[in-house]
XYZ file of C-alpha atoms in Angstrom:
126
model
C -14.931 -8.832 -27.057
C -13.671 -7.376 -23.789
C -11.387 -4.425 -24.355
C -9.579 -1.893 -22.208
C -7.933 0.880 -24.195
C -5.558 3.350 -22.579
C -4.768 6.801 -23.871
C -3.047 9.951 -22.699
C 0.519 8.761 -22.363
C 3.420 10.722 -23.707
C 6.503 12.697 -22.854
C 6.448 15.212 -20.038
C 9.064 17.097 -18.066
C 9.660 16.393 -14.402
C 7.160 18.245 -12.269
C 4.520 18.178 -14.961
C 1.227 16.370 -15.185
C -0.521 13.862 -17.396
C -3.985 12.398 -17.358
C -4.420 8.829 -18.504
C -7.770 7.533 -19.636
C -9.058 4.003 -19.989
C -12.103 3.181 -22.066
C -13.747 -0.141 -21.321
C -16.000 -2.075 -23.656
C -17.339 -5.556 -24.282
C -18.956 -5.948 -20.873
C -20.075 -3.938 -17.889
C -17.167 -2.786 -15.741
C -19.143 -0.463 -13.514
C -19.536 -3.151 -10.846
C -15.893 -4.238 -10.511
C -12.677 -2.722 -9.268
C -10.492 -0.853 -11.718
C -6.813 -0.146 -11.422
C -3.671 1.178 -12.982
C -0.474 -0.838 -13.095
C 2.883 0.196 -14.408
C 5.948 -1.643 -15.571
C 9.275 0.113 -15.693
C 12.248 -1.321 -17.576
C 13.688 -4.277 -15.709
C 10.915 -4.301 -13.122
C 7.752 -6.258 -12.467
C 4.333 -4.922 -13.314
C 2.976 -3.391 -10.118
C -0.333 -1.976 -8.992
C -0.092 1.782 -8.586
C -3.699 2.742 -7.971
C -6.984 0.948 -7.503
C -10.549 2.082 -7.112
C -13.598 0.251 -5.845
C -16.568 -0.433 -8.080
C -18.481 2.584 -6.790
C -15.466 4.872 -6.667
C -15.839 5.265 -2.930
C -12.508 3.728 -1.942
C -9.053 4.015 -3.441
C -5.627 2.497 -3.032
C -2.262 3.977 -3.931
C 1.201 2.535 -3.901
C 3.557 4.435 -1.626
C 5.584 5.644 -4.580
C 2.663 7.607 -6.038
C 0.591 8.438 -2.974
C -0.160 12.131 -2.803
C 0.722 12.676 -6.455
C -1.627 10.437 -8.428
C -5.410 10.377 -8.318
C -7.517 7.555 -9.690
C -11.133 8.191 -10.573
C -13.901 6.604 -12.577
C -17.074 7.519 -14.369
C -19.277 4.462 -14.444
C -21.843 6.146 -16.656
C -19.175 6.355 -19.353
C -17.361 3.106 -18.541
C -14.178 5.124 -18.062
C -11.376 5.199 -15.530
C -8.731 7.891 -15.209
C -5.354 8.416 -13.638
C -4.378 11.996 -12.967
C -0.615 12.094 -12.513
C 0.865 15.191 -10.924
C 4.382 16.175 -9.887
C 5.794 13.566 -12.197
C 9.281 12.251 -11.606
C 11.694 10.465 -13.943
C 11.170 7.303 -11.922
C 7.519 7.350 -12.989
C 8.650 6.458 -16.496
C 6.946 3.201 -17.405
C 4.285 1.573 -19.483
C 0.982 2.128 -17.725
C -1.746 -0.484 -17.965
C -5.409 -0.192 -17.210
C -6.872 -3.250 -15.495
C -10.267 -4.484 -14.365
C -11.245 -6.913 -11.641
C -13.374 -10.012 -11.865
C -15.649 -10.130 -8.842
C -18.640 -7.775 -8.896
C -19.157 -5.584 -5.847
C -16.092 -6.990 -4.097
C -13.630 -5.083 -1.936
C -10.518 -6.242 -3.762
C -9.416 -3.006 -5.433
C -6.110 -3.067 -3.525
C -5.264 -6.674 -4.376
C -3.132 -7.011 -7.516
C -4.169 -10.620 -8.094
C -7.813 -9.593 -8.357
C -7.281 -7.862 -11.706
C -7.749 -10.103 -14.723
C -8.554 -7.834 -17.679
C -5.785 -5.744 -19.191
C -5.266 -3.021 -21.713
C -2.333 -2.860 -24.092
C -0.580 -0.128 -22.149
C 0.463 3.432 -22.814
C 3.990 4.757 -22.489
C 4.700 7.547 -20.031
C 8.145 9.103 -20.180
C 9.239 11.754 -17.708
C 12.367 13.688 -18.599
C 14.746 15.269 -16.109
């Protein structure tokens, strides 16, 4: 069974940092794009960061560019999101996602992600 399991969410003060982790299982994810989405209350789920299958290219939404870093370790079937300089507006449920097409260049395309984790809550206090 394909599974993506997020961890690392929690409560942090503004200006602080969190590191989210996503453990993938059930199939090989080392050859597809991985990404992090978030959904804030009353808003749509949006792609915040994406990374190519090899880790060589990344995408960031404007709202998190310069603050968040996505990375992956294909040997461990893991993907990470380092979140720095957190702001209250970063409060959301964060979802790990995986793409479908092996070796494609679709890491920045939200519609390319088809596998989803259950999400982890990140709350940033003022």
